[in-house]
Coordinates of C-alpha atoms in Angstrom, one line a residue:
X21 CA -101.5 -30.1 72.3
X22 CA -103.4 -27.5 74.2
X23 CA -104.0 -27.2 77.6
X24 CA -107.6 -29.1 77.6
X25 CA -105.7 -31.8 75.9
X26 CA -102.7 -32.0 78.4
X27 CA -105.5 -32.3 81.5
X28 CA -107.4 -34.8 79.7
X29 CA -104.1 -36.6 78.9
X30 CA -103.2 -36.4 82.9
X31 CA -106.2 -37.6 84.3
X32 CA -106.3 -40.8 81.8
X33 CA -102.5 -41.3 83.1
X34 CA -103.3 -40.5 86.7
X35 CA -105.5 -43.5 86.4
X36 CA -103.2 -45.6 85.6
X37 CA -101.0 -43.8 88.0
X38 CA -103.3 -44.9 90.5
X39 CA -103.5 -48.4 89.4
X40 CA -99.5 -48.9 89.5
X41 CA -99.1 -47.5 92.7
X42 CA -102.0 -49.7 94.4
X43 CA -100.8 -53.1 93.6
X44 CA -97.1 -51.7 94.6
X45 CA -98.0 -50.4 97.8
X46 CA -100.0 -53.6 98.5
X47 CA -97.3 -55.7 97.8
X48 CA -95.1 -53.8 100.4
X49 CA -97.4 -54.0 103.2
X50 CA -98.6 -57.6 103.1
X51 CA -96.3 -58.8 105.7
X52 CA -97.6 -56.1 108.2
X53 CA -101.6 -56.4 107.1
X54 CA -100.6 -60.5 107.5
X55 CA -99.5 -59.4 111.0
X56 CA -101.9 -57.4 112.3
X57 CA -105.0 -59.3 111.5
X58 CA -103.3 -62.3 112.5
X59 CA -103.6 -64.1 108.8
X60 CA -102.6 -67.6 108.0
X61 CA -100.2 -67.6 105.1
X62 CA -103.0 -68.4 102.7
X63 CA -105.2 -66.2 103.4
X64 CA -102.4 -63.2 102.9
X65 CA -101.7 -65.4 99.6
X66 CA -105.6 -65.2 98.7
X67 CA -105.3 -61.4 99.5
X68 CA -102.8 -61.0 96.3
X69 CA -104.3 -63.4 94.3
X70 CA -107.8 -62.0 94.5
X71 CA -107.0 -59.3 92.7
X72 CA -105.4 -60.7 89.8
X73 CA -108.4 -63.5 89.6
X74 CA -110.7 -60.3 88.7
X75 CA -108.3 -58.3 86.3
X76 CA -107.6 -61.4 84.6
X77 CA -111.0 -62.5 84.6
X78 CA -112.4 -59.2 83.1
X79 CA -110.3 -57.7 80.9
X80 CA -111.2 -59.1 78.2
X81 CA -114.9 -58.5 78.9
X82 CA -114.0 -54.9 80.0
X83 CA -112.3 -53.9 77.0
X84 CA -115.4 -54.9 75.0
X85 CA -117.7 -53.0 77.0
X86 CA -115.8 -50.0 76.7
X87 CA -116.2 -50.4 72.4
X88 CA -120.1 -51.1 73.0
X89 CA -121.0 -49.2 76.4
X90 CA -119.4 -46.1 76.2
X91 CA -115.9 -45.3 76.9
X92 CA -116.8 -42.1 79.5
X93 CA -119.5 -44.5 80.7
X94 CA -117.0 -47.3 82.0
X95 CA -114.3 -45.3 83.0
X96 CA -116.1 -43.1 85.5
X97 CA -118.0 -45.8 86.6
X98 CA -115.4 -48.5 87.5
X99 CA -113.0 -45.6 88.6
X100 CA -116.0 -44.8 91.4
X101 CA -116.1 -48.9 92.1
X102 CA -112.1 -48.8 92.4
X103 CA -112.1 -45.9 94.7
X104 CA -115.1 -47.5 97.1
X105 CA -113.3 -51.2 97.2
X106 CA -110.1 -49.5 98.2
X107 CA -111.4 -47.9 100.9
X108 CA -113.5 -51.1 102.0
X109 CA -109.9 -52.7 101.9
X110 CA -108.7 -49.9 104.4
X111 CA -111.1 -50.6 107.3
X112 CA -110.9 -54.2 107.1
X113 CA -110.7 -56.4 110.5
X114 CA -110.6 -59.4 109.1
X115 CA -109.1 -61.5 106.1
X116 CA -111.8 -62.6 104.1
X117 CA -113.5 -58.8 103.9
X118 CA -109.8 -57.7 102.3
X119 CA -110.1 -60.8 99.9
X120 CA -113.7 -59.1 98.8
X121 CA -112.0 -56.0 98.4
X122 CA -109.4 -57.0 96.5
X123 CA -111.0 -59.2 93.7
X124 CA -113.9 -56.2 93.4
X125 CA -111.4 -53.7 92.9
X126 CA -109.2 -55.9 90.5
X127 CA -112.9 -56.1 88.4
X128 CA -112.5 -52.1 88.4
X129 CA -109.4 -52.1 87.0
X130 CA -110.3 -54.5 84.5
X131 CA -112.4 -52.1 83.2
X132 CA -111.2 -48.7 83.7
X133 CA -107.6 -49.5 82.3
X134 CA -108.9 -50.5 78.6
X135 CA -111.5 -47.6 78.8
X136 CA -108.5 -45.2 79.8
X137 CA -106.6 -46.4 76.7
X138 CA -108.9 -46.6 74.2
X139 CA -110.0 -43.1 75.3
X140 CA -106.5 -42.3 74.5
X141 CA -106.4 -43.8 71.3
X142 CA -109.4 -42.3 70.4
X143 CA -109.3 -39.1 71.6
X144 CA -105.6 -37.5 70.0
X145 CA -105.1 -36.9 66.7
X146 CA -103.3 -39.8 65.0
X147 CA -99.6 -39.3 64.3
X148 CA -97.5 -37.3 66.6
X149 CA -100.1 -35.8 69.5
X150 CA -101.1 -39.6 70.0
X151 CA -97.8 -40.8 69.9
X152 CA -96.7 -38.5 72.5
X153 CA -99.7 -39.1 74.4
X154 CA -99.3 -42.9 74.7
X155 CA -95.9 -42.4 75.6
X156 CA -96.5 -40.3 78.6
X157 CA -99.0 -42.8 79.4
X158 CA -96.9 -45.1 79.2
X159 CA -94.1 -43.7 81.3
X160 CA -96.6 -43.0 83.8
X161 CA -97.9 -46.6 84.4
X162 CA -94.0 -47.5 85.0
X163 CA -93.7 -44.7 87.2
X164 CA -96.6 -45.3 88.9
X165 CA -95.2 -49.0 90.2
X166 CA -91.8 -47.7 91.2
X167 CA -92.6 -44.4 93.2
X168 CA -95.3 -46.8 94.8
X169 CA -93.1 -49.5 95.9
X170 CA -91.5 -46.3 98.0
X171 CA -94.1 -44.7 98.9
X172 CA -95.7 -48.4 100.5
X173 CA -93.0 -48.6 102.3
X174 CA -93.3 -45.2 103.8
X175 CA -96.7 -45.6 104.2
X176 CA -96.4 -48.8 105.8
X177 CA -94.3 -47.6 108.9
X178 CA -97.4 -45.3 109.5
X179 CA -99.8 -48.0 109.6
X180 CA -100.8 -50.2 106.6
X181 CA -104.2 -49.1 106.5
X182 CA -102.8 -45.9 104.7
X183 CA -102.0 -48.1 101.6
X184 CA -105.6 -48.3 101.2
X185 CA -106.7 -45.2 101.9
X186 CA -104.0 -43.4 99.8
X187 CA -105.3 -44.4 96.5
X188 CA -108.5 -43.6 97.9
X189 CA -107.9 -39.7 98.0
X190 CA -106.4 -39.9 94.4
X191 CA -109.5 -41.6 92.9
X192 CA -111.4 -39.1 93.9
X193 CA -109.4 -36.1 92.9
X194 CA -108.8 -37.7 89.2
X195 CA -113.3 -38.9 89.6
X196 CA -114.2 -35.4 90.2
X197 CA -111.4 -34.3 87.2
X198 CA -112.3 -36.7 84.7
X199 CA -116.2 -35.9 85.2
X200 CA -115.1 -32.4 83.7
X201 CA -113.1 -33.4 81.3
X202 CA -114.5 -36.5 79.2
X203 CA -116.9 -35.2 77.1
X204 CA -120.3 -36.5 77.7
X205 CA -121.9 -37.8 74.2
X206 CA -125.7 -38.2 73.7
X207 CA -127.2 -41.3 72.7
X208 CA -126.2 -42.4 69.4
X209 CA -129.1 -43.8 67.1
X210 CA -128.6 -47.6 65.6
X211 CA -125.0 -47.8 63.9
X212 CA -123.7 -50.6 61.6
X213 CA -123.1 -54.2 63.5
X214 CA -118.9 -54.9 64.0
X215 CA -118.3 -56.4 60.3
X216 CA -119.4 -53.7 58.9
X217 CA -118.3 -50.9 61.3
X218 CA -114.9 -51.6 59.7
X219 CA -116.3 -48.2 56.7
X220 CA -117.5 -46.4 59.5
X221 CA -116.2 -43.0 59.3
X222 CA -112.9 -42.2 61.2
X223 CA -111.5 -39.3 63.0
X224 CA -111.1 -37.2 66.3
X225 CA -109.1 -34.1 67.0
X226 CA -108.9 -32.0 69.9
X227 CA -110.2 -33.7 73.3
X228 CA -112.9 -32.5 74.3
X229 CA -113.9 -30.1 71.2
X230 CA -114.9 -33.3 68.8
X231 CA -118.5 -33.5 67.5
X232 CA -120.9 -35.6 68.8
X233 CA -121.1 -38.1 66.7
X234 CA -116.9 -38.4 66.9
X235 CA -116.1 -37.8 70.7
X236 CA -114.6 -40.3 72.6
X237 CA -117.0 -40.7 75.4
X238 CA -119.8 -42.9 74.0
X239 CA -119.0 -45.2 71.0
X240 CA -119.4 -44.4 67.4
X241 CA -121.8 -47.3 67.5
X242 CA -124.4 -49.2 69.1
X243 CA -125.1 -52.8 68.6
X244 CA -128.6 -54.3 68.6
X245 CA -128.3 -56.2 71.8
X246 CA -125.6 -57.4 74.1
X247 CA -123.7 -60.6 73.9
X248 CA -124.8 -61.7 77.3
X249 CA -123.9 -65.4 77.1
X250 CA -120.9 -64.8 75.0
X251 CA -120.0 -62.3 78.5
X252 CA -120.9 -64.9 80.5
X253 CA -118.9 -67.3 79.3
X254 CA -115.5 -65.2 79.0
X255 CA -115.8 -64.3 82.2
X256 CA -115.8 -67.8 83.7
X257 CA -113.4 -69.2 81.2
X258 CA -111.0 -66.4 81.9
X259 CA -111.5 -66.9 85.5
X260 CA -110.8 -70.2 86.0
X261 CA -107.7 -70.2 83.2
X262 CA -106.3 -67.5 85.4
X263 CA -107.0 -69.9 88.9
X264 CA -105.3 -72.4 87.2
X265 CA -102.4 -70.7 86.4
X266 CA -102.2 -68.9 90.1
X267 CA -102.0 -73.0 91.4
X268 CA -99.3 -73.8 89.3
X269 CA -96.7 -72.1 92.1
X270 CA -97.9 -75.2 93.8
X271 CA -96.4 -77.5 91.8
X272 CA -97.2 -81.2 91.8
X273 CA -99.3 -80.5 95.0
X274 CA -103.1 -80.4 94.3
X275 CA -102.2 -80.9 90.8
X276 CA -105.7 -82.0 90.2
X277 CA -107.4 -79.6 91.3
X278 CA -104.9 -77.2 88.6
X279 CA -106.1 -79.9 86.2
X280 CA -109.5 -79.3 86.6
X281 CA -109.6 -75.8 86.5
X282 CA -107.3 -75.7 83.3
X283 CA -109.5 -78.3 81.3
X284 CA -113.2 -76.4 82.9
X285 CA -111.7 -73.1 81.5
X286 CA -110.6 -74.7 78.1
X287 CA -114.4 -76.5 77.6
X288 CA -115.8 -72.4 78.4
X289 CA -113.1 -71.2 75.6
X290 CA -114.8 -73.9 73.1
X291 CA -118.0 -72.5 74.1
X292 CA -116.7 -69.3 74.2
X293 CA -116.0 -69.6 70.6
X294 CA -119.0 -71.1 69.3
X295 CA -121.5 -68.5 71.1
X296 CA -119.4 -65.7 69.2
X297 CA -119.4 -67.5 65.7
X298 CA -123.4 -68.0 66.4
X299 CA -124.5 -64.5 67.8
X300 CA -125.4 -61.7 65.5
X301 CA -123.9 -59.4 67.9
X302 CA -120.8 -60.9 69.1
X303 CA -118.8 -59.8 72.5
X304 CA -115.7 -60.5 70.3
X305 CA -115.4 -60.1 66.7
X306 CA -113.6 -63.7 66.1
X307 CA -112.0 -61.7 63.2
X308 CA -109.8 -59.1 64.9
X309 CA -107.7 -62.3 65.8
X310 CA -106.6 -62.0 61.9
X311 CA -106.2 -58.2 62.3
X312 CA -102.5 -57.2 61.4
X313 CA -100.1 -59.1 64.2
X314 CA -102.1 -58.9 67.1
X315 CA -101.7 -62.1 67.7
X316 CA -97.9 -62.6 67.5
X317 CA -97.6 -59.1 69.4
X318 CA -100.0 -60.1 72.4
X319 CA -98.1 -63.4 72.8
X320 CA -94.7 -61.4 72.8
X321 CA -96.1 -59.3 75.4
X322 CA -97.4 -62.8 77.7
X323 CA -93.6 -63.3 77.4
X324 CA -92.3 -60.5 78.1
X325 CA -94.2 -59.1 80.8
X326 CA -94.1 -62.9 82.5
X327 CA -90.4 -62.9 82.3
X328 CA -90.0 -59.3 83.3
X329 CA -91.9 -59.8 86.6
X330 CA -91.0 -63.6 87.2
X331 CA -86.9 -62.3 87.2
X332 CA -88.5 -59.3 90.2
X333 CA -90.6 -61.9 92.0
X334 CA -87.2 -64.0 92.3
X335 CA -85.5 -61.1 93.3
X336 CA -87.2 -60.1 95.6
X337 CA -86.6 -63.2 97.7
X338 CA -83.0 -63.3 97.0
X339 CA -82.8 -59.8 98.5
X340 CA -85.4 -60.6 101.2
X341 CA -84.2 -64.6 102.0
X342 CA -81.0 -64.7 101.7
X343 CA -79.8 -61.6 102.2
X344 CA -81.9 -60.2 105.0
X345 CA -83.1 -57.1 103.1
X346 CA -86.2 -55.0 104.7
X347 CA -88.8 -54.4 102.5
X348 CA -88.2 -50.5 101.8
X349 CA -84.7 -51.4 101.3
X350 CA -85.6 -54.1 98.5
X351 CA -88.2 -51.7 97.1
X352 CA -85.4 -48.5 97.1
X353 CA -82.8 -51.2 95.4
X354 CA -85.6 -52.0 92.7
X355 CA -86.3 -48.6 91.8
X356 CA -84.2 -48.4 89.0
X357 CA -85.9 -51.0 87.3
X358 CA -88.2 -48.0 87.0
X359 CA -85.8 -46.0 84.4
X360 CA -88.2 -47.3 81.7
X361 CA -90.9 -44.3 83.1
X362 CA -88.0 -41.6 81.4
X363 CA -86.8 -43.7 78.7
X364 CA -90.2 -45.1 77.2
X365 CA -91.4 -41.6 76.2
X366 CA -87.9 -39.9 75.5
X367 CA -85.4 -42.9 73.6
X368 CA -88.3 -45.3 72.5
X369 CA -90.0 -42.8 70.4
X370 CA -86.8 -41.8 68.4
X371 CA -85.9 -45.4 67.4
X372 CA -89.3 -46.8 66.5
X373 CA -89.1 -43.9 64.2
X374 CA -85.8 -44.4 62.8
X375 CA -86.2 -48.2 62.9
X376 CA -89.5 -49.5 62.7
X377 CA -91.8 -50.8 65.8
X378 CA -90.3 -54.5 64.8
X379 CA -86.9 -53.8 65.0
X380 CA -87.3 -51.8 68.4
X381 CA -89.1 -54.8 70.2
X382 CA -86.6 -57.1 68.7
X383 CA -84.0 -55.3 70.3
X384 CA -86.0 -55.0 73.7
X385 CA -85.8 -58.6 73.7
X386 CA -82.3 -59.1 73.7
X387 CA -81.7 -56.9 76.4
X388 CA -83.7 -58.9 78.1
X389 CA -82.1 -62.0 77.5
X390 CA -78.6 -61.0 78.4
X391 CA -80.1 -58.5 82.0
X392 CA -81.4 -61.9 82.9
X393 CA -78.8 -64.2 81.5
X394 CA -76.3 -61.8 83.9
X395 CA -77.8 -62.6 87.0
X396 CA -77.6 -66.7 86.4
X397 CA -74.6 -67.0 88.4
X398 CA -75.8 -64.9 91.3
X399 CA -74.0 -65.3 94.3
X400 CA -74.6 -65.3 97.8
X401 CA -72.9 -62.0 98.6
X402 CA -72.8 -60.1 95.6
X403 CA -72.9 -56.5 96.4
X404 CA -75.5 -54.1 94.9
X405 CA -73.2 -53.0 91.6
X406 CA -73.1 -56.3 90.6
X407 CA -77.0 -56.5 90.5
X408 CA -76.9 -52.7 89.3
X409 CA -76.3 -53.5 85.4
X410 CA -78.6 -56.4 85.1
X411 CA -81.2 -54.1 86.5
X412 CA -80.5 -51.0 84.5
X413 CA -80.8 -52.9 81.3
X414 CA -83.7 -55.0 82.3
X415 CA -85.5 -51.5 82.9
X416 CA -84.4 -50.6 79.5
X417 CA -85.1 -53.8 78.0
X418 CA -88.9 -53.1 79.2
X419 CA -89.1 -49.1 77.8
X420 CA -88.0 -50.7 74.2
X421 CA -90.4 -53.9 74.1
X422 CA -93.5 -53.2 75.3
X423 CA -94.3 -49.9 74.0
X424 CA -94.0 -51.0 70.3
X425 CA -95.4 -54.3 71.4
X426 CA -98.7 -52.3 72.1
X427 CA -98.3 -50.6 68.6
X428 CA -98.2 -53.7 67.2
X429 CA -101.2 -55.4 68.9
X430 CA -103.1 -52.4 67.9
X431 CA -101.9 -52.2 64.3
X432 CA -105.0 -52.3 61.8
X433 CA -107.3 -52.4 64.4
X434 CA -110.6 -50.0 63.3
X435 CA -111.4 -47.4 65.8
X436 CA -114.4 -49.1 66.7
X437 CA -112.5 -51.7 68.0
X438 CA -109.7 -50.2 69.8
X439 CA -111.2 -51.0 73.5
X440 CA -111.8 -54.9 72.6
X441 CA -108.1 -54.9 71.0
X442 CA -107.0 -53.2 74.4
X443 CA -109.2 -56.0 76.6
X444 CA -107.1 -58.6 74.1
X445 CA -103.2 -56.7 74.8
X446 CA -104.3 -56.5 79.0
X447 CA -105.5 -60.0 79.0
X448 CA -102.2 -61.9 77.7
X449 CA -100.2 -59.3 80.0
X450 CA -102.0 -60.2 82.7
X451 CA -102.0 -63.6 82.3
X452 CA -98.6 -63.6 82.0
X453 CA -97.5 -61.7 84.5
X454 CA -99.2 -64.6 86.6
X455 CA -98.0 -67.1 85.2
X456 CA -94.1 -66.0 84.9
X457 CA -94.9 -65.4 88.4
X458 CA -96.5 -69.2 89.2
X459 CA -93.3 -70.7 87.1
X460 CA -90.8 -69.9 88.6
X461 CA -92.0 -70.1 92.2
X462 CA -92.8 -73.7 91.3
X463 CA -89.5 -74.1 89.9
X464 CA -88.1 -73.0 92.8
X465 CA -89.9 -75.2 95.0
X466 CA -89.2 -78.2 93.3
X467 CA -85.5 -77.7 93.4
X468 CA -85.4 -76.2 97.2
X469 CA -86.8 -79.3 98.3
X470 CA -88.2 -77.6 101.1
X471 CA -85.0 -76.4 101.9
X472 CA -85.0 -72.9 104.0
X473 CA -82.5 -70.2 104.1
X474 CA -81.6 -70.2 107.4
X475 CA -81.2 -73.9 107.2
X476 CA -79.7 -74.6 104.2
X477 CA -78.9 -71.1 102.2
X478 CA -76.4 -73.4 99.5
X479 CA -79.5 -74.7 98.5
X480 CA -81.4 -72.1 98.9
X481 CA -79.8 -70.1 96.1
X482 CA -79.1 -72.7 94.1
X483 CA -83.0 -72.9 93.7
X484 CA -83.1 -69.7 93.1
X485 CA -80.7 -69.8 90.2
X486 CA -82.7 -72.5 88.7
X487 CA -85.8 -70.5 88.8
X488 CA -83.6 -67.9 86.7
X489 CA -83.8 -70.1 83.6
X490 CA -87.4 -69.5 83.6
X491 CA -87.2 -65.7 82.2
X492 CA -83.9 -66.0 80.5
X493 CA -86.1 -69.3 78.8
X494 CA -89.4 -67.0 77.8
X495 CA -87.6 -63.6 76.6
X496 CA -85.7 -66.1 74.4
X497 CA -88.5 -67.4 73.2
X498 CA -90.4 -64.2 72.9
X499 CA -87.2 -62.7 71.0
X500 CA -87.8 -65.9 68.4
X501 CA -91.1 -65.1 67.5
X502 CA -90.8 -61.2 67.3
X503 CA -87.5 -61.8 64.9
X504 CA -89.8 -64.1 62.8
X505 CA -93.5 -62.9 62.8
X506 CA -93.8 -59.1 64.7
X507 CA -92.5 -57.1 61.3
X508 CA -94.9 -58.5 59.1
X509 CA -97.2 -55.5 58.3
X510 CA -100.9 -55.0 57.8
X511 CA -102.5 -53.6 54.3
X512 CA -103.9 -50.0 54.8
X513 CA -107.4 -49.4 55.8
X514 CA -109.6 -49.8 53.0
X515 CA -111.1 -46.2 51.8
X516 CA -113.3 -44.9 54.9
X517 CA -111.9 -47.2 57.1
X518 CA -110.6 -46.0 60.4
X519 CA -106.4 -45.8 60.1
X520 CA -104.9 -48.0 62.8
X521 CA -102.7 -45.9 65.5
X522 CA -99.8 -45.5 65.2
X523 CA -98.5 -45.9 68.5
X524 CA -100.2 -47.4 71.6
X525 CA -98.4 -47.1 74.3
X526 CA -99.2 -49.6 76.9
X527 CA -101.0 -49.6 79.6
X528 CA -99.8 -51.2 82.6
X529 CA -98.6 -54.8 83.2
X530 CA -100.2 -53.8 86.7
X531 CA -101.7 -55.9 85.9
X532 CA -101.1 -59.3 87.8
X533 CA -98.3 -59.5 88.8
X534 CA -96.1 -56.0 90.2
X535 CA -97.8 -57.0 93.5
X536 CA -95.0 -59.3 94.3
X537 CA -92.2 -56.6 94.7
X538 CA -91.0 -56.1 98.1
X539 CA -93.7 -58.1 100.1
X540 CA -93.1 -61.6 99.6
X541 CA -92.7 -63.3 103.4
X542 CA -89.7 -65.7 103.1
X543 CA -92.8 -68.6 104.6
X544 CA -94.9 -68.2 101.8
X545 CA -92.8 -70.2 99.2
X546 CA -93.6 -72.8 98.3
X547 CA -96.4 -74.5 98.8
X548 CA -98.2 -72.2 100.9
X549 CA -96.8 -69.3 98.9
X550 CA -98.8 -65.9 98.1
X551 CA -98.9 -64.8 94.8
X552 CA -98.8 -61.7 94.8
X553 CA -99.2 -61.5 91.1
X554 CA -101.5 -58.5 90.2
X555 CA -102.0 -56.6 87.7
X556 CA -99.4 -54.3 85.8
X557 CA -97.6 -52.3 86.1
X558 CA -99.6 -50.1 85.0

């Protein structure tokens, strides 16, 4: 790649750089923000959950907008929103401003991440310059969560209103970057509607040097009108799925209220569905749900990510809890998880191509399974290298899975599409990280029974090796349906069809749930606990 390429290529990772180290850094100074503005435990929980609420609630509706609103467009734009909120968050005096501020800026990201991918995917020549590509990218969202779990805590000790302002200055050296970069495309004149887009002609080389008509900055396309009830409805189906889903740490308490939600957001879906199949322009082509194994591969990547950030969230409050850790002693312990940041664009590459994408996820599971079937029998003194190998292989258990997993989700997808299939991958990751997040802190409060560690620390950990099953229960699962479905293939493009990618690398699981790291107070589970589910690691 040349050197226009390589800056482009840092400024889309930077961004997700940014995101990665936001939610981490957050999640490290909750207890201190909860402190200083004198918070009640659910406020500080609303704090974290406010984000997720708006990546989850968006992404979907995000991605789309980036296929039919320009990719430049939404990415500079939500990048300014994300920089503004965050700085809103940092001169906050009281809780319910840095709630605001939390679910605007997790709205941002709901945008800007799919629009930073698809720009990707659309801006690198297909075959080894965008496999590289997606694989820095992709190292760079993992690296962006563990260098910010650090830096938080650093940060922290300086006064908490750094975490905010931090990200601040970044957003506004990659704003100022990116508004150089991305190539700004003129209005395109009426292109075909999405069935037919599918013999739209393909192709992109250079960033930055394409024509007009191919650039990555505005879409090859524009539809007749936009799909506004079909956004409307999305966005409140997605965001009351994702409330629900954020109550279920609860438990059995308020259960109705969780049962509301759940059945509001499933009548919206139903809805949903029958505004798209009616609507001559539809927010989501109903069809790219039969595309290749997006399907199966975003459902492997709910289980995976929820699993991989369920096993941190419980953790966390064993180190925390029961074993009196600080919070930039948890986050230094957890940095290995981080290993995936070197491995994803260094090992991963090597063995999809010597084994297939199918193969390589397959074998990301398993890892999974026994990193987190090695820490059932936790104890309540084990030492840091007996945690060590369950943490090294969970971190390579995430560099193998999810990267392929994003190839697969992408597989057969038509350029034109590549932002909504990017809004489909960061919605199931999203949803669950929150809801491997929500299970097993409900698992662990119904077996606690309101036991406390200083109190009763026998029971204590036994409730926390019961909440273990939960991710050693979903990467098994996930590991089923990859070994069944995930290798089943997609027929080439038809002639003048745009050729799927072959390698997406993901963008960040930042998304919901990386918040819940190394803040977690020991009060806020259960019941009144915060979820500090985010957004992704990016």
């Amino acid at each position: 790649m040349g050197t226009r390429a390589w800056a482009l290529l840092l400024v889309l990772c930077g961004t997700i750089f940014l995101e990665g180290i936001d939610v981490a850094m957050l999640a490290v100074a909750i207890p201190s923000i909860r402190s200083d503005l004198d918070l009640p435990t659910d406020t500080a929980a609303w704090v974290m959950s406010a984000y997720v609420l708006g990546y989850a609630g968006f992404t979907l509706l995000g991605g789309r907008a980036a296929d039919l609103l320009g990719r430049r467009r939404m990415f500079l734009t939500w990048l300014t929103v994300f920089l503004a909120f965050s700085g809103l968050g940092g001169f906050a005096t009281e809780g319910w401003t840095l709630i605001v501020a939390r679910f605007v800026t997790g709205v941002s990201a709901a945008f800007m991440t799919p629009a930073a991918l698809s720009l990707i995917t659309t801006s690198y020549e297909e075959g080894e310059q965008r496999n590289k590509a997606l694989l820095v990218f992709a190292g760079t969202a993992a690296g962006g969560f563990s260098l910010g779990l650090v830096i938080g805590g650093l940060l922290t000790q300086l006064g908490w209103r750094w975490v905010f302002f931090a990200p601040v200055l970044l957003a506004g050296a990659l704003l100022v970057a990116a508004i150089r970069l991305i190539p700004h495309q003129p209005h395109q004149p009426h292109q075909p509607r999405p069935a037919e887009s599918e013999n739209a002609e393909s192709g992109s080389a250079e960033p930055g040097n394409a024509e007009p008509e191919k650039g990555p900055g505005r879409p090859r396309r524009r539809t007749e009108g936009f799909d506004i009830l079909g956004a409307a409805t999305a966005a409140a189906a997605m965001l009351l799925a994702a409330y629900a889903v954020i109550r279920l740490e609860h438990g059995l308490d308020g259960w109705r209220l969780t049962a509301g939600a759940a059945l509001a957001a499933a009548t919206l879906l139903v809805v949903f569905v029958a505004v798209e199949r009616r609507t001559p322009t539809p927010l989501v082509r109903l069809g790219i749900l039969r595309t290749g194994s997006v399907v199966r591969a975003d459902l492997g990547a709910l289980l995976f990510v929820g699993a991989f950030f369920g096993f941190q969230f419980v953790l966390t409050l064993y180190l925390q809890e029961l074993r009196g850790w600080s919070s930039l002693q948890t986050a230094i312990a957890l940095v290995v998880l981080g290993c995936d940041a070197i491995l994803a664009p260094t090992l991963t590459p090597r063995l999809v191509t010597r084994f297939g994408h199918a193969k390589v996820i397959l074998g990301g599971f398993v890892l999974a399974v026994v990193a987190y079937g090695l820490f059932l029998p936790v104890g309540m003194d084990w030492s840091y290298a007996a945690m060590f190998p369950t943490l090294i292989i969970a971190g390579t258990a995430f560099a193998l899975a999810y990267g392929p997993l994003t190839i697969a989700a992408t597989d057969g997808v038509a350029e034109s599409e590549q932002g909504l299939a990017s809004g489909l991958l960061h919605t199931f990751t999203q949803f669950g990280s929150a809801i491997g997040i929500s299970a097993v802190t409900a698992v662990y409060g119904l077996a606690s029974s309101g036991a406390s560690a200083v109190s009763d620390p026998d029971a204590t950990l036994s409730a926390f090796r019961a909440a273990l099953i939960v991710p050693v229960a979903m990467v098994t699962l996930g590991a089923l349906l990859s070994f069944f479905g995930l290798g089943s293939r997609t027929k080439p493009p038809t002639a003048g069809a745009p050729a799927a990618p072959t390698t997406t690398a993901p963008a960040a699981p930042t998304t919901a749930a990386a918040t819940v790291i190394a803040a977690t107070p020991a009060d806020a589970i259960p019941g009144a606990s915060a979820n500090p589910t985010r957004q992704g690691m990016s």
